[in-house]
Every structure is written in structure tokens, then in C-alpha cells.
Short mmCIF file of C-alpha atoms in Angstrom, two decimals:
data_model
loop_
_atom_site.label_atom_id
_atom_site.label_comp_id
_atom_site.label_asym_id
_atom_site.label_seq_id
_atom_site.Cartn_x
_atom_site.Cartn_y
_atom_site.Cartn_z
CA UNK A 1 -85.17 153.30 86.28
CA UNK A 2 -82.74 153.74 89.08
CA UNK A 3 -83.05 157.26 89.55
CA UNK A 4 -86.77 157.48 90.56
CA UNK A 5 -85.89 154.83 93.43
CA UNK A 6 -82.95 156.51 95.33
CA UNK A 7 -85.15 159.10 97.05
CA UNK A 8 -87.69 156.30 98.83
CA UNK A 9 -84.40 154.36 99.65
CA UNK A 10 -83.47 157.81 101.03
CA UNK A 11 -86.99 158.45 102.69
CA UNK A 12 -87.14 155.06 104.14
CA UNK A 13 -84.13 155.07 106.05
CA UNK A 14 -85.41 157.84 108.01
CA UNK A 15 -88.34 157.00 108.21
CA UNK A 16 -89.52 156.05 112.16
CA UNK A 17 -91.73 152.87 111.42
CA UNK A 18 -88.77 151.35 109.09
CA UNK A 19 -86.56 152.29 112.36
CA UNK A 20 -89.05 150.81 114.83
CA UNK A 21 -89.13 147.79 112.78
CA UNK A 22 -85.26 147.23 112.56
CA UNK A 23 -85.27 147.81 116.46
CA UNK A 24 -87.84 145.14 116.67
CA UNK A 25 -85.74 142.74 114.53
CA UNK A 26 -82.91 143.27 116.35
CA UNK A 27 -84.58 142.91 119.82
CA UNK A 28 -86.49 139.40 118.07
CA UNK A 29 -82.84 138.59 117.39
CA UNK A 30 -81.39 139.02 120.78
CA UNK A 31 -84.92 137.81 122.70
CA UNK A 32 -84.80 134.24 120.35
CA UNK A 33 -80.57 133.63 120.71
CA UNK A 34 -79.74 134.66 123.97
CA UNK A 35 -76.25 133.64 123.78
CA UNK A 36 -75.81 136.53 121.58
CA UNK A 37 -76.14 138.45 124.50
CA UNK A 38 -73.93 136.30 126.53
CA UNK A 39 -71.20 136.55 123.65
CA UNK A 40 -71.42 140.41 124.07
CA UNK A 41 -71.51 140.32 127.82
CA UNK A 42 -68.40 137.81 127.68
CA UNK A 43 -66.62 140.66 125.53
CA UNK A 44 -67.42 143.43 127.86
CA UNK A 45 -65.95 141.39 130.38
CA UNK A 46 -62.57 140.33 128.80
CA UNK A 47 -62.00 144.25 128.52
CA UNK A 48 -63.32 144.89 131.55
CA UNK A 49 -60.89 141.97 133.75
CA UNK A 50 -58.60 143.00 132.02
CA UNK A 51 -58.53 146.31 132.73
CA UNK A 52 -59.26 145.35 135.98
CA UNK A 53 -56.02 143.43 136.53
CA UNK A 54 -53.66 146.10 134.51
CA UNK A 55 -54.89 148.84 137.24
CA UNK A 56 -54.34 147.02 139.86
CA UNK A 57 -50.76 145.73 138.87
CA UNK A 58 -49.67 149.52 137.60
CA UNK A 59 -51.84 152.37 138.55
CA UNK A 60 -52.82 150.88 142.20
CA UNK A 61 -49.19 148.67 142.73
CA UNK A 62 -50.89 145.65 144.08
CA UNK A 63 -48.85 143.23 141.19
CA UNK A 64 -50.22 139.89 143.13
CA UNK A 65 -54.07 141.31 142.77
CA UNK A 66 -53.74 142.15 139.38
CA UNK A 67 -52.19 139.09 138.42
CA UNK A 68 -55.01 137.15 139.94
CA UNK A 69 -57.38 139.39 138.18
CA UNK A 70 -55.22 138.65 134.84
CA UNK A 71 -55.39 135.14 135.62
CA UNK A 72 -59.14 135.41 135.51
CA UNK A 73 -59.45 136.67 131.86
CA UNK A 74 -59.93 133.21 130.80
CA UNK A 75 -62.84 132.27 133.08
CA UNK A 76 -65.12 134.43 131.09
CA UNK A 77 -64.21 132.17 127.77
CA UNK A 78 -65.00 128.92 130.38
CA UNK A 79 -68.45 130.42 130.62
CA UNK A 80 -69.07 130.96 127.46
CA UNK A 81 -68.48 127.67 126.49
CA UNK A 82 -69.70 126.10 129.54
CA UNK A 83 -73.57 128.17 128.55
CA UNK A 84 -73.41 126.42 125.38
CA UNK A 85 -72.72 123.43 125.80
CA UNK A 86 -75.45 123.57 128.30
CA UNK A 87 -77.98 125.29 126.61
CA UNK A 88 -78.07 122.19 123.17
CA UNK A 89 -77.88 119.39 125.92
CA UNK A 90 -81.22 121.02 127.31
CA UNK A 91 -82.57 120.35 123.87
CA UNK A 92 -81.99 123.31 122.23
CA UNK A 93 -81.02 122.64 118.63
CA UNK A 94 -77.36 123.74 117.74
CA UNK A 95 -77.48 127.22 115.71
CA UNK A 96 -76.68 130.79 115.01
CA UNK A 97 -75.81 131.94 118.26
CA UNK A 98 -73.88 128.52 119.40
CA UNK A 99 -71.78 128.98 115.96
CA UNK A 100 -71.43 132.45 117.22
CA UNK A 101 -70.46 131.71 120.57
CA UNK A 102 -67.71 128.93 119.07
CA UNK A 103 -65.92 131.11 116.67
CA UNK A 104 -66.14 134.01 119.37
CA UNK A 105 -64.36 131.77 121.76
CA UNK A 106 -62.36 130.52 119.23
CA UNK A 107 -60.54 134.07 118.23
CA UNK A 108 -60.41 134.72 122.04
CA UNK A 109 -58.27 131.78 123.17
CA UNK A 110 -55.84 132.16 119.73
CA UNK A 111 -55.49 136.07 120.48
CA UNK A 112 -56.08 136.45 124.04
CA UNK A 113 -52.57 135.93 125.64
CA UNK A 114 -51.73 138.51 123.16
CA UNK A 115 -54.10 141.30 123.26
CA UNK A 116 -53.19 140.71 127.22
CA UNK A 117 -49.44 140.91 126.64
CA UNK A 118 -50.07 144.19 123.84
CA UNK A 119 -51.89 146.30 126.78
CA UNK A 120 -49.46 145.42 129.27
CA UNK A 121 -46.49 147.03 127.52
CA UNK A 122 -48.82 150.00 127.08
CA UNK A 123 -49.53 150.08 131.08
CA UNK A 124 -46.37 148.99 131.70
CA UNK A 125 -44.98 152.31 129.90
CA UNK A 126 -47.27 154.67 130.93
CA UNK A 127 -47.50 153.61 134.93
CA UNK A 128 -44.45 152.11 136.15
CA UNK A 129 -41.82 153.49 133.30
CA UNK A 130 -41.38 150.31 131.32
CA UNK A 131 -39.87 150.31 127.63
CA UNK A 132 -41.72 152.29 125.59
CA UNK A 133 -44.16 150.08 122.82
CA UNK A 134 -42.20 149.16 119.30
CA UNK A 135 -43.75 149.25 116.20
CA UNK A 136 -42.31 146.76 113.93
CA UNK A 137 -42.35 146.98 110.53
CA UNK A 138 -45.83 147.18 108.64
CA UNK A 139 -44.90 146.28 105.17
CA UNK A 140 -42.32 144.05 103.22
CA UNK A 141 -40.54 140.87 103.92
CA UNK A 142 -39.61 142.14 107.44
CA UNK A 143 -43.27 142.65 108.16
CA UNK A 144 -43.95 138.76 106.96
CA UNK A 145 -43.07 136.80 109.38
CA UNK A 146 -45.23 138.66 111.92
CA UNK A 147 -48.32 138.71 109.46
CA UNK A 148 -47.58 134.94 109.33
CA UNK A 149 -47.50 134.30 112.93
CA UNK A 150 -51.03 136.53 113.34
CA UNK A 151 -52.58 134.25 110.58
CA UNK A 152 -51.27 130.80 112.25
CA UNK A 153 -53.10 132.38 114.90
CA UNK A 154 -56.28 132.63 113.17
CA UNK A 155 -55.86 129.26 111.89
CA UNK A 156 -55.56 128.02 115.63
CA UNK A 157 -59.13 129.95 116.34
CA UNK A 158 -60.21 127.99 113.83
CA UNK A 159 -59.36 124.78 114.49
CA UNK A 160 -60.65 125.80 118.32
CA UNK A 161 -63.91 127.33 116.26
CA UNK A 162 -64.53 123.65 114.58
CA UNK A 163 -63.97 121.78 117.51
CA UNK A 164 -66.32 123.51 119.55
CA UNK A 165 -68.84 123.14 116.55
CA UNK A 166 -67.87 119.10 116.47
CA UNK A 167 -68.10 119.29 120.73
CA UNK A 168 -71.95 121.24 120.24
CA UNK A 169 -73.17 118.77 117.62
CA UNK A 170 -72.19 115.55 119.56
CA UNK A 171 -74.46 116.91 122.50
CA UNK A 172 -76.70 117.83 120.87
CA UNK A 173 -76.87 114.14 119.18
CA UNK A 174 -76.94 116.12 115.86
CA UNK A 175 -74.03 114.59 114.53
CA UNK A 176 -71.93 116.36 111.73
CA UNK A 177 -74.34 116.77 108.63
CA UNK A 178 -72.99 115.79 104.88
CA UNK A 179 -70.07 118.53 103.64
CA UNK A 180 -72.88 119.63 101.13
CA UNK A 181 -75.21 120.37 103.42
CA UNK A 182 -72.83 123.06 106.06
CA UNK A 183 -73.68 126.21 103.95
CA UNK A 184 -77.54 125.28 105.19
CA UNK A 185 -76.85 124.36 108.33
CA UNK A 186 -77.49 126.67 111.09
CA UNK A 187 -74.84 125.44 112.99
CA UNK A 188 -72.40 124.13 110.29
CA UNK A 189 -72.50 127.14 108.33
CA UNK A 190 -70.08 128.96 110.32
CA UNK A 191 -67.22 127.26 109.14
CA UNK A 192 -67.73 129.01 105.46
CA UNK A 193 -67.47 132.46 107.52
CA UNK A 194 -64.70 131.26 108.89
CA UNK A 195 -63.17 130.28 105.46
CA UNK A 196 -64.15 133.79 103.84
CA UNK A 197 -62.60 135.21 107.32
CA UNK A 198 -59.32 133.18 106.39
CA UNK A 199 -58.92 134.05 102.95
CA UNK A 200 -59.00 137.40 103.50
CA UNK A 201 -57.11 137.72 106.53
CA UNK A 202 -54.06 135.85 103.83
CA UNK A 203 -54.35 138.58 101.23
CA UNK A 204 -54.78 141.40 103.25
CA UNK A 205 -52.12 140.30 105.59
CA UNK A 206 -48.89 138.18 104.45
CA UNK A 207 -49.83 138.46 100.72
CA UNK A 208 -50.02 142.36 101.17
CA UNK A 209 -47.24 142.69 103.31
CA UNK A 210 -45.04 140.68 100.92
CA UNK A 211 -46.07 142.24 96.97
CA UNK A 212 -47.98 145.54 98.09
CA UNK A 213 -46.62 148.64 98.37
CA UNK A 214 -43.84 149.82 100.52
CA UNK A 215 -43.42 153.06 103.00
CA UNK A 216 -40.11 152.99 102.43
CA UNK A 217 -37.39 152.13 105.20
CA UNK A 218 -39.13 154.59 108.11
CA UNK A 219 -40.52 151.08 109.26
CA UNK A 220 -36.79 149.59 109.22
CA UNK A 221 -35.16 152.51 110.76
CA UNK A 222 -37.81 152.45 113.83
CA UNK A 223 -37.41 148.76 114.58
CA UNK A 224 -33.70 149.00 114.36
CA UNK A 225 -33.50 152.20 116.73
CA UNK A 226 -36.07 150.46 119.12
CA UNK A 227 -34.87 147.01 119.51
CA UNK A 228 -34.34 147.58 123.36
CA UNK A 229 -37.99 147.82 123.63
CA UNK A 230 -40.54 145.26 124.10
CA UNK A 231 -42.85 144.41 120.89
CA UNK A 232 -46.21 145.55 120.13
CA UNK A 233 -47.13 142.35 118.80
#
């Protein structure tokens, strides 16, 4: 019966050997794919450049260091995919982490130019009295064409996503495995995330937009008053 088993579900997740064991199975995790680590360390470091850069062009007025330092945001994709590329052509085989690695740079180099461009307004505004941020609208035809333009950008990460997978399994000499076999392959079997990933990035975002619910014209009324101001997105 179901009842009886919701109190050792209960016990067990407090219990310190089922923790102990999860921390072991995450540190087997990291220990065996190492580029998992390298994926987070590559995150940290986008943030962290780019922070970098932003308080050096606003807070610290030295513009030509932070652009340099802006400028350098896409190194840390370069070794990314430089580390894994190198890692299969020293014989390890293509997997997890590399599909990992190739998705996370895909999503970077798609979005990256405008996650930069989003925090610059926001520095922009708060250290050297630039335009204050915009919100467009969030729902309704107005909204669409900028949920559109965010999920051509996912498709770009993508097709960035599946090239680095093609650029991994040619090194590797692995070739591309039968269609029916990706959802088995280590390596492969990324590009069904990124499918799932896809699909409901569409509904949630232009579908939504377009038949869900509306706020009313608030949305409208702030883009319209605002238009002097740079975009958020």
C-alpha cells in the first residue's frame, strides 16, 4: 500500500549513509567526467569576465580595459571546446560530459552576445547614467516576435550543439552511429535533450505568448512610454 512507504521515503532522505552515498555518486560523477568540472568552471568564468569587464568600463572608467576584458568572454567557450576536442583524440571515447560540454557551448555562443549586451544596459544605468532598462511586452502578439527571435536562438545553439557532436565523433573516429541507435548513445543522446529542450522552449515561449493569457495592456503602455530606452532583450 502506498501509505506504509512514505515514512521510509521520508526517513531515508535524511538519513546520513543515503546522504554519504549521494555525495559519493556525485563526487564518482565529477572524478570519472572531468569536463563536467571544466563546463562549471567555464560558467563561473563567463560571469566572472564578464563582470570583470562591466567594472572596469563603468564603476572603475577604464572603457578600453573593460572592453578588452569583454572581448575575452569568448576565450573561455575556445577552451572549452579546445579540452574536448582534446581529451576524445587522446582516446577517450566521446560521452556524457563531451555532449555536455557541446550543448553548454552551444547555448553560450547563441546567447552570449546577449546576456553581454542585457548586463550592460543594467551597468550602463546604474554607473554612468545610461537609459534606464525596458521591459517589453511579456504576453500577446507584441511579445511574439521577441519569443521568436529567443527560440531562433536556441535553434542556432543547436545547430552549434550538433556540430560540435559531428566535430567530437570524427576525432574520435567514432563516426555518427545509425538514427536508431542516438537515444543509446552516450554521446548521440544529447540531441533528444536537445529536442525535449526545443519543444518546450516553443510552447512555453511563442505558443504561450501568442494563445495564453493576457495582463492586459500594462505591458503595451510600458513599452510605448519607454521607447527612448534601450531593450532588455
Amino acid at each position: 500500500m502506498p501509505a506504509p512507504c512514505c515514512p521510509r521515503i521520508a526517513r531515508s532522505a535524511d538519513d546520513p549513509a543515503g546522504r554519504a552515498e549521494q555525495d559519493r555518486g556525485m563526487e564518482d560523477l565529477l572524478s570519472e567526467n572531468p569536463l563536467v568540472l571544466l563546463v562549471i568552471a567555464c560558467e563561473i568564468g563567463f560571469w566572472v569576465v564578464l563582470a570583470a569587464g562591466l567594472v572596469a568600463r563603468y564603476p572603475l572608467r577604464r572603457p578600453r580595459l573593460g572592453g578588452i576584458l569583454l572581448v575575452c568572454v569568448p576565450v573561455v567557450d575556445l577552451v572549452l571546446v579546445t579540452a574536448s576536442v582534446v581529451d576524445v583524440a587522446r582516446g577517450t571515447p566521446p560521452g556524457f560530459s563531451h555532449g555536455l560540454a557541446a550543448v553548454y557551448l552551444g547555448f553560450t555562443v547563441a546567447f552570449g552576445h546577449t546576456l553581454v549586451r542585457w548586463a550592460d544596459v543594467r551597468f550602463a544605468h546604474r554607473y554612468a547614467g545610461g537609459p534606464a532598462p525596458v521591459r517589453g511586452p511579456r504576453d500577446g502578439l507584441a511579445a511574439l516576435p521577441r519569443e521568436l527571435k529567443d527560440f531562433g536562438r536556441a535553434l542556432v545553439a543547436a545547430v552549434i550543439a550538433g556540430g560540435v557532436l559531428l566535430v567530437l565523433s570524427l576525432v574520435a573516429g567514432t563516426g555518427i552511429p545509425p538514427v536508431a541507435e542516438w537515444m543509446e548513445d552516450p554521446l548521440w543522446s544529447w540531441t533528444g535533450r536537445i529536442g525535449v529542450v526545443l519543444a518546450v522552449w516553443f510552447v512555453t515561449g511563442p505558443v504561450w505568448v501568442a494563445l495564453g493569457p493576457r495582463s492586459g495592456g500594462r505591458d503595451a503602455a510600458g513599452e510605448s512610454s519607454g521607447r527612448s530606452g534601450s531593450e532588455c532583450r
